[in-house]
PDB file of N, CA and C in Angstrom:
ATOM      1  N   GLN A  12     149.781 -61.250 -52.369  1.00 87.00           N
ATOM      2  CA  GLN A  12     150.193 -60.917 -51.144  1.00 87.00           C
ATOM      3  C   GLN A  12     149.829 -58.822 -50.950  1.00 87.00           C
ATOM      4  N   ARG A  13     148.941 -58.077 -50.310  1.00 91.00           N
ATOM      5  CA  ARG A  13     149.433 -57.351 -50.116  1.00 91.00           C
ATOM      6  C   ARG A  13     148.592 -56.763 -48.616  1.00 91.00           C
ATOM      7  N   TYR A  14     149.343 -55.191 -48.397  1.00 92.00           N
ATOM      8  CA  TYR A  14     148.942 -54.627 -47.087  1.00 92.00           C
ATOM      9  C   TYR A  14     147.617 -53.508 -47.192  1.00 92.00           C
ATOM     10  N   SER A  15     147.898 -53.396 -44.861  1.00 95.00           N
ATOM     11  CA  SER A  15     147.250 -51.517 -45.757  1.00 95.00           C
ATOM     12  C   SER A  15     148.395 -51.466 -44.584  1.00 95.00           C
ATOM     13  N   VAL A  16     147.893 -50.113 -44.023  1.00 95.00           N
ATOM     14  CA  VAL A  16     147.899 -49.198 -43.262  1.00 95.00           C
ATOM     15  C   VAL A  16     146.945 -48.534 -42.596  1.00 95.00           C
ATOM     16  N   MET A  17     146.750 -49.197 -40.820  1.00 96.00           N
ATOM     17  CA  MET A  17     145.659 -48.635 -40.383  1.00 96.00           C
ATOM     18  C   MET A  17     146.208 -47.308 -39.502  1.00 96.00           C
ATOM     19  N   ARG A  18     145.391 -46.504 -40.078  1.00 94.00           N
ATOM     20  CA  ARG A  18     145.842 -44.470 -39.584  1.00 94.00           C
ATOM     21  C   ARG A  18     144.874 -44.112 -38.198  1.00 94.00           C
ATOM     22  N   ALA A  19     144.594 -44.861 -37.112  1.00 94.00           N
ATOM     23  CA  ALA A  19     143.464 -44.939 -36.415  1.00 94.00           C
ATOM     24  C   ALA A  19     144.287 -44.521 -34.824  1.00 94.00           C
ATOM     25  N   ALA A  20     143.973 -45.335 -33.895  1.00 94.00           N
ATOM     26  CA  ALA A  20     144.074 -45.523 -32.308  1.00 94.00           C
ATOM     27  C   ALA A  20     144.831 -46.475 -32.240  1.00 94.00           C
ATOM     28  N   PHE A  21     145.690 -47.197 -31.779  1.00 93.00           N
ATOM     29  CA  PHE A  21     145.928 -48.430 -31.381  1.00 93.00           C
ATOM     30  C   PHE A  21     144.875 -49.011 -30.004  1.00 93.00           C
ATOM     31  N   ASP A  22     144.348 -48.960 -30.172  1.00 95.00           N
ATOM     32  CA  ASP A  22     142.885 -49.357 -29.012  1.00 95.00           C
ATOM     33  C   ASP A  22     142.056 -50.732 -29.847  1.00 95.00           C
ATOM     34  N   SER A  23     141.635 -51.336 -28.497  1.00 95.00           N
ATOM     35  CA  SER A  23     141.513 -52.890 -29.677  1.00 95.00           C
ATOM     36  C   SER A  23     140.061 -51.987 -30.691  1.00 95.00           C
ATOM     37  N   LYS A  24     139.322 -51.148 -30.218  1.00 96.00           N
ATOM     38  CA  LYS A  24     137.457 -51.141 -31.261  1.00 96.00           C
ATOM     39  C   LYS A  24     138.654 -50.127 -32.213  1.00 96.00           C
ATOM     40  N   SER A  25     139.453 -49.557 -32.521  1.00 96.00           N
ATOM     41  CA  SER A  25     140.106 -49.299 -33.612  1.00 96.00           C
ATOM     42  C   SER A  25     140.438 -50.479 -34.265  1.00 96.00           C
ATOM     43  N   ILE A  26     141.304 -51.931 -33.131  1.00 96.00           N
ATOM     44  CA  ILE A  26     141.538 -52.291 -34.286  1.00 96.00           C
ATOM     45  C   ILE A  26     140.824 -53.601 -35.285  1.00 96.00           C
ATOM     46  N   ALA A  27     139.773 -53.463 -34.397  1.00 97.00           N
ATOM     47  CA  ALA A  27     138.294 -54.643 -34.559  1.00 97.00           C
ATOM     48  C   ALA A  27     137.753 -53.572 -36.196  1.00 97.00           C
ATOM     49  N   THR A  28     137.225 -52.336 -36.033  1.00 96.00           N
ATOM     50  CA  THR A  28     137.182 -52.059 -36.851  1.00 96.00           C
ATOM     51  C   THR A  28     137.773 -51.925 -38.304  1.00 96.00           C
ATOM     52  N   PHE A  29     139.354 -51.866 -37.714  1.00 97.00           N
ATOM     53  CA  PHE A  29     140.460 -51.903 -38.750  1.00 97.00           C
ATOM     54  C   PHE A  29     140.048 -53.205 -39.730  1.00 97.00           C
ATOM     55  N   LEU A  30     140.085 -54.303 -38.755  1.00 96.00           N
ATOM     56  CA  LEU A  30     139.802 -55.721 -39.895  1.00 96.00           C
ATOM     57  C   LEU A  30     138.377 -55.882 -40.125  1.00 96.00           C
ATOM     58  N   GLU A  31     137.654 -55.482 -39.197  1.00 97.00           N
ATOM     59  CA  GLU A  31     136.676 -55.607 -39.762  1.00 97.00           C
ATOM     60  C   GLU A  31     136.366 -54.658 -41.334  1.00 97.00           C
ATOM     61  N   GLY A  32     137.438 -53.679 -41.308  1.00 96.00           N
ATOM     62  CA  GLY A  32     136.656 -52.824 -42.840  1.00 96.00           C
ATOM     63  C   GLY A  32     138.242 -53.643 -43.874  1.00 96.00           C
ATOM     64  N   ILE A  33     138.960 -54.165 -43.166  1.00 96.00           N
ATOM     65  CA  ILE A  33     140.294 -55.879 -44.601  1.00 96.00           C
ATOM     66  C   ILE A  33     139.025 -57.002 -45.205  1.00 96.00           C
ATOM     67  N   PHE A  34     137.900 -57.298 -44.081  1.00 95.00           N
ATOM     68  CA  PHE A  34     137.467 -58.217 -43.931  1.00 95.00           C
ATOM     69  C   PHE A  34     136.627 -58.251 -45.016  1.00 95.00           C
ATOM     70  N   SER A  35     136.003 -57.149 -45.003  1.00 97.00           N
ATOM     71  CA  SER A  35     134.481 -56.405 -45.963  1.00 97.00           C
ATOM     72  C   SER A  35     134.786 -55.859 -47.183  1.00 97.00           C
ATOM     73  N   GLY A  36     136.066 -56.137 -47.978  1.00 95.00           N
ATOM     74  CA  GLY A  36     137.511 -55.298 -48.690  1.00 95.00           C
ATOM     75  C   GLY A  36     136.484 -53.082 -48.665  1.00 95.00           C
ATOM     76  N   LYS A  37     136.403 -52.577 -47.579  1.00 95.00           N
ATOM     77  CA  LYS A  37     136.074 -51.394 -47.330  1.00 95.00           C
ATOM     78  C   LYS A  37     136.337 -50.872 -47.393  1.00 95.00           C
ATOM     79  N   GLU A  38     138.104 -50.834 -46.603  1.00 95.00           N
ATOM     80  CA  GLU A  38     139.763 -50.657 -46.286  1.00 95.00           C
ATOM     81  C   GLU A  38     140.397 -51.009 -47.144  1.00 95.00           C
ATOM     82  N   ALA A  39     141.334 -50.133 -48.577  1.00 94.00           N
ATOM     83  CA  ALA A  39     141.677 -50.357 -49.356  1.00 94.00           C
ATOM     84  C   ALA A  39     142.690 -50.881 -48.304  1.00 94.00           C
ATOM     85  N   THR A  40     143.597 -51.832 -49.825  1.00 95.00           N
ATOM     86  CA  THR A  40     144.509 -52.742 -49.533  1.00 95.00           C
ATOM     87  C   THR A  40     145.609 -52.089 -50.571  1.00 95.00           C
ATOM     88  N   TYR A  41     147.050 -52.380 -50.484  1.00 95.00           N
ATOM     89  CA  TYR A  41     148.430 -52.727 -51.719  1.00 95.00           C
ATOM     90  C   TYR A  41     149.062 -53.399 -52.072  1.00 95.00           C
ATOM     91  N   PRO A  42     149.397 -53.673 -53.201  1.00 95.00           N
ATOM     92  CA  PRO A  42     150.240 -54.789 -53.915  1.00 95.00           C
ATOM     93  C   PRO A  42     151.126 -55.038 -53.301  1.00 95.00           C
ATOM     94  N   TYR A  43     152.631 -55.698 -52.711  1.00 91.00           N
ATOM     95  CA  TYR A  43     153.711 -55.917 -52.978  1.00 91.00           C
ATOM     96  C   TYR A  43     154.226 -56.953 -53.237  1.00 91.00           C
ATOM     97  N   ASP A  44     155.481 -56.627 -53.552  1.00 91.00           N
ATOM     98  CA  ASP A  44     155.922 -58.097 -54.766  1.00 91.00           C
ATOM     99  C   ASP A  44     156.552 -59.194 -53.873  1.00 91.00           C
ATOM    100  N   LYS A  45     157.232 -58.735 -52.242  1.00 90.00           N
ATOM    101  CA  LYS A  45     158.016 -59.339 -51.174  1.00 90.00           C
ATOM    102  C   LYS A  45     158.486 -58.473 -50.469  1.00 90.00           C
ATOM    103  N   LEU A  46     158.128 -59.701 -49.169  1.00 85.00           N
ATOM    104  CA  LEU A  46     158.579 -58.662 -47.983  1.00 85.00           C
ATOM    105  C   LEU A  46     160.304 -58.078 -48.544  1.00 85.00           C
ATOM    106  N   PRO A  47     161.244 -57.154 -48.164  1.00 85.00           N
ATOM    107  CA  PRO A  47     161.546 -56.190 -47.391  1.00 85.00           C
ATOM    108  C   PRO A  47     162.480 -58.041 -46.704  1.00 85.00           C
ATOM    109  N   ALA A  48     164.328 -57.372 -47.229  1.00 92.00           N
ATOM    110  CA  ALA A  48     165.004 -58.655 -46.135  1.00 92.00           C
ATOM    111  C   ALA A  48     165.079 -57.901 -45.060  1.00 92.00           C
ATOM    112  N   ILE A  49     165.154 -58.877 -42.983  1.00 93.00           N
ATOM    113  CA  ILE A  49     165.449 -58.264 -42.025  1.00 93.00           C
ATOM    114  C   ILE A  49     166.857 -58.399 -42.465  1.00 93.00           C
ATOM    115  N   GLN A  50     167.365 -57.488 -41.400  1.00 94.00           N
ATOM    116  CA  GLN A  50     169.128 -57.022 -41.185  1.00 94.00           C
ATOM    117  C   GLN A  50     169.374 -56.139 -40.004  1.00 94.00           C
ATOM    118  N   SER A  51     170.677 -56.986 -39.259  1.00 94.00           N
ATOM    119  CA  SER A  51     171.318 -57.507 -38.745  1.00 94.00           C
ATOM    120  C   SER A  51     171.844 -55.668 -38.327  1.00 94.00           C
ATOM    121  N   VAL A  52     171.706 -54.949 -37.246  1.00 92.00           N
ATOM    122  CA  VAL A  52     172.657 -53.971 -36.893  1.00 92.00           C
ATOM    123  C   VAL A  52     173.060 -54.039 -35.537  1.00 92.00           C
ATOM    124  N   VAL A  53     174.190 -53.528 -35.720  1.00 91.00           N
ATOM    125  CA  VAL A  53     175.102 -53.651 -34.141  1.00 91.00           C
ATOM    126  C   VAL A  53     173.922 -52.658 -33.145  1.00 91.00           C
ATOM    127  N   PRO A  54     173.538 -52.909 -32.251  1.00 89.00           N
ATOM    128  CA  PRO A  54     172.723 -51.861 -30.924  1.00 89.00           C
ATOM    129  C   PRO A  54     173.493 -51.057 -30.335  1.00 89.00           C
ATOM    130  N   TRP A  55     172.873 -49.822 -30.658  1.00 82.00           N
ATOM    131  CA  TRP A  55     173.058 -48.627 -29.894  1.00 82.00           C
ATOM    132  C   TRP A  55     173.923 -48.427 -28.882  1.00 82.00           C
ATOM    133  N   ASP A  56     174.947 -48.432 -28.537  1.00 84.00           N
ATOM    134  CA  ASP A  56     175.327 -48.201 -27.453  1.00 84.00           C
ATOM    135  C   ASP A  56     175.682 -46.854 -26.594  1.00 84.00           C
ATOM    136  N   GLY A  57     175.095 -45.911 -27.050  1.00 78.00           N
ATOM    137  CA  GLY A  57     175.097 -44.768 -26.577  1.00 78.00           C
ATOM    138  C   GLY A  57     176.152 -43.664 -26.061  1.00 78.00           C
ATOM    139  N   LYS A  58     177.305 -44.091 -26.086  1.00 80.00           N
ATOM    140  CA  LYS A  58     178.354 -43.287 -26.412  1.00 80.00           C
ATOM    141  C   LYS A  58     178.829 -42.352 -26.795  1.00 80.00           C
ATOM    142  N   ASP A  59     177.709 -42.025 -28.027  1.00 80.00           N
ATOM    143  CA  ASP A  59     177.852 -40.305 -29.076  1.00 80.00           C
ATOM    144  C   ASP A  59     177.271 -39.424 -28.852  1.00 80.00           C
ATOM    145  N   ALA A  60     176.861 -39.853 -27.912  1.00 77.00           N
ATOM    146  CA  ALA A  60     175.949 -38.735 -27.396  1.00 77.00           C
ATOM    147  C   ALA A  60     174.756 -39.234 -25.948  1.00 77.00           C
ATOM    148  N   LYS A  61     175.455 -37.762 -25.077  1.00 76.00           N
ATOM    149  CA  LYS A  61     175.183 -37.851 -23.855  1.00 76.00           C
ATOM    150  C   LYS A  61     173.495 -37.362 -23.800  1.00 76.00           C
ATOM    151  N   VAL A  62     172.923 -37.772 -22.986  1.00 74.00           N
ATOM    152  CA  VAL A  62     171.967 -37.541 -22.658  1.00 74.00           C
ATOM    153  C   VAL A  62     171.842 -36.496 -21.342  1.00 74.00           C
ATOM    154  N   GLU A  63     171.242 -35.558 -21.822  1.00 80.00           N
ATOM    155  CA  GLU A  63     171.358 -33.825 -20.997  1.00 80.00           C
ATOM    156  C   GLU A  63     169.960 -34.109 -19.946  1.00 80.00           C
ATOM    157  N   THR A  64     170.618 -33.985 -18.579  1.00 83.00           N
ATOM    158  CA  THR A  64     169.250 -34.312 -17.734  1.00 83.00           C
ATOM    159  C   THR A  64     169.363 -32.626 -16.689  1.00 83.00           C
ATOM    160  N   VAL A  65     168.155 -32.262 -17.652  1.00 79.00           N
ATOM    161  CA  VAL A  65     167.861 -30.680 -16.824  1.00 79.00           C
ATOM    162  C   VAL A  65     167.212 -30.824 -15.223  1.00 79.00           C
ATOM    163  N   VAL A  66     167.927 -30.398 -14.099  1.00 76.00           N
ATOM    164  CA  VAL A  66     166.880 -30.161 -12.750  1.00 76.00           C
ATOM    165  C   VAL A  66     166.354 -28.859 -12.978  1.00 76.00           C
ATOM    166  N   ASP A  67     165.207 -29.027 -12.348  1.00 70.00           N
ATOM    167  CA  ASP A  67     164.275 -27.898 -12.112  1.00 70.00           C
ATOM    168  C   ASP A  67     163.134 -27.957 -10.961  1.00 70.00           C
ATOM    169  N   ASP A  68     164.734 -27.468  -9.913  1.00 69.00           N
ATOM    170  CA  ASP A  68     164.626 -27.527  -8.614  1.00 69.00           C
ATOM    171  C   ASP A  68     163.908 -25.541  -8.082  1.00 69.00           C
ATOM    172  N   ASP A  69     163.462 -25.072  -9.011  1.00 72.00           N
ATOM    173  CA  ASP A  69     162.627 -23.988  -8.887  1.00 72.00           C
ATOM    174  C   ASP A  69     161.467 -23.754  -9.179  1.00 72.00           C
ATOM    175  N   ASP A  70     160.554 -24.609  -7.924  1.00 72.00           N
ATOM    176  CA  ASP A  70     159.749 -23.267  -7.942  1.00 72.00           C
ATOM    177  C   ASP A  70     158.648 -22.490  -7.260  1.00 72.00           C
ATOM    178  N   ASP A  71     159.640 -21.856  -6.528  1.00 74.00           N
ATOM    179  CA  ASP A  71     158.766 -20.779  -5.789  1.00 74.00           C
ATOM    180  C   ASP A  71     158.106 -20.427  -6.278  1.00 74.00           C
ATOM    181  N   ASP A  72     158.268 -20.215  -8.345  1.00 75.00           N
ATOM    182  CA  ASP A  72     156.870 -19.583  -8.570  1.00 75.00           C
ATOM    183  C   ASP A  72     155.918 -19.966  -8.285  1.00 75.00           C
ATOM    184  N   ILE A  73     155.740 -21.584  -8.626  1.00 78.00           N
ATOM    185  CA  ILE A  73     154.406 -21.903  -8.279  1.00 78.00           C
ATOM    186  C   ILE A  73     153.663 -22.352  -6.922  1.00 78.00           C
ATOM    187  N   LEU A  74     154.587 -22.645  -6.389  1.00 77.00           N
ATOM    188  CA  LEU A  74     153.936 -21.929  -4.664  1.00 77.00           C
ATOM    189  C   LEU A  74     153.499 -20.881  -4.540  1.00 77.00           C
ATOM    190  N   LYS A  75     154.408 -19.296  -5.142  1.00 79.00           N
ATOM    191  CA  LYS A  75     154.045 -18.338  -5.047  1.00 79.00           C
ATOM    192  C   LYS A  75     152.144 -18.048  -5.658  1.00 79.00           C
ATOM    193  N   GLU A  76     152.240 -18.516  -6.550  1.00 80.00           N
ATOM    194  CA  GLU A  76     151.027 -18.518  -7.224  1.00 80.00           C
ATOM    195  C   GLU A  76     149.721 -19.130  -6.432  1.00 80.00           C
ATOM    196  N   LEU A  77     150.766 -20.380  -5.979  1.00 81.00           N
ATOM    197  CA  LEU A  77     148.910 -21.171  -5.109  1.00 81.00           C
ATOM    198  C   LEU A  77     148.990 -20.794  -3.246  1.00 81.00           C
ATOM    199  N   GLY A  78     149.610 -20.424  -3.253  1.00 79.00           N
ATOM    200  CA  GLY A  78     149.944 -18.989  -1.882  1.00 79.00           C
ATOM    201  C   GLY A  78     150.145 -20.164  -0.846  1.00 79.00           C
ATOM    202  N   LEU A  79     151.581 -20.976  -0.920  1.00 76.00           N
ATOM    203  CA  LEU A  79     151.917 -21.773  -0.163  1.00 76.00           C
ATOM    204  C   LEU A  79     153.463 -21.508  -0.420  1.00 76.00           C
ATOM    205  N   GLY A  80     154.033 -20.851  -0.761  1.00 63.00           N
ATOM    206  CA  GLY A  80     154.645 -20.530  -0.867  1.00 63.00           C
ATOM    207  C   GLY A  80     155.462 -19.733   0.415  1.00 63.00           C
ATOM    208  N   GLY A  81     156.937 -19.769   1.171  1.00 59.00           N
ATOM    209  CA  GLY A  81     156.915 -18.591   1.765  1.00 59.00           C
ATOM    210  C   GLY A  81     158.272 -18.201   1.228  1.00 59.00           C
ATOM    211  N   SER A  82     159.373 -16.691   1.053  1.00 58.00           N
ATOM    212  CA  SER A  82     160.303 -16.533   1.170  1.00 58.00           C
ATOM    213  C   SER A  82     161.252 -17.248   1.442  1.00 58.00           C
ATOM    214  N   ASP A  83     162.549 -17.291   1.035  1.00 58.00           N
ATOM    215  CA  ASP A  83     163.425 -18.051   1.404  1.00 58.00           C
ATOM    216  C   ASP A  83     164.963 -17.306   0.944  1.00 58.00           C
ATOM    217  N   GLU A  84     164.437 -15.794   0.610  1.00 56.00           N
ATOM    218  CA  GLU A  84     165.242 -15.333   0.469  1.00 56.00           C
ATOM    219  C   GLU A  84     166.059 -14.465   1.708  1.00 56.00           C
ATOM    220  N   LEU A  85     167.180 -14.233   1.537  1.00 51.00           N
ATOM    221  CA  LEU A  85     167.670 -13.045   2.863  1.00 51.00           C
ATOM    222  C   LEU A  85     167.283 -11.936   2.412  1.00 51.00           C
TER     223      LEU A  85
END
């Protein structure tokens, strides 16, 4: 029983190259005794941390840089 870690982009070409390396013996593999046991956990309910929402409606500076923004100040 052996494993190897893929350290590349996760796309079809990179995966194919990785597997070719495994099959040809060019990719390093490492032994392990047994797979770790899969543990069941209680799903996170999200109540212990609130998600902060940032509202950014101030885009006057961007519009002015583009020459599109008029001033709406009094």
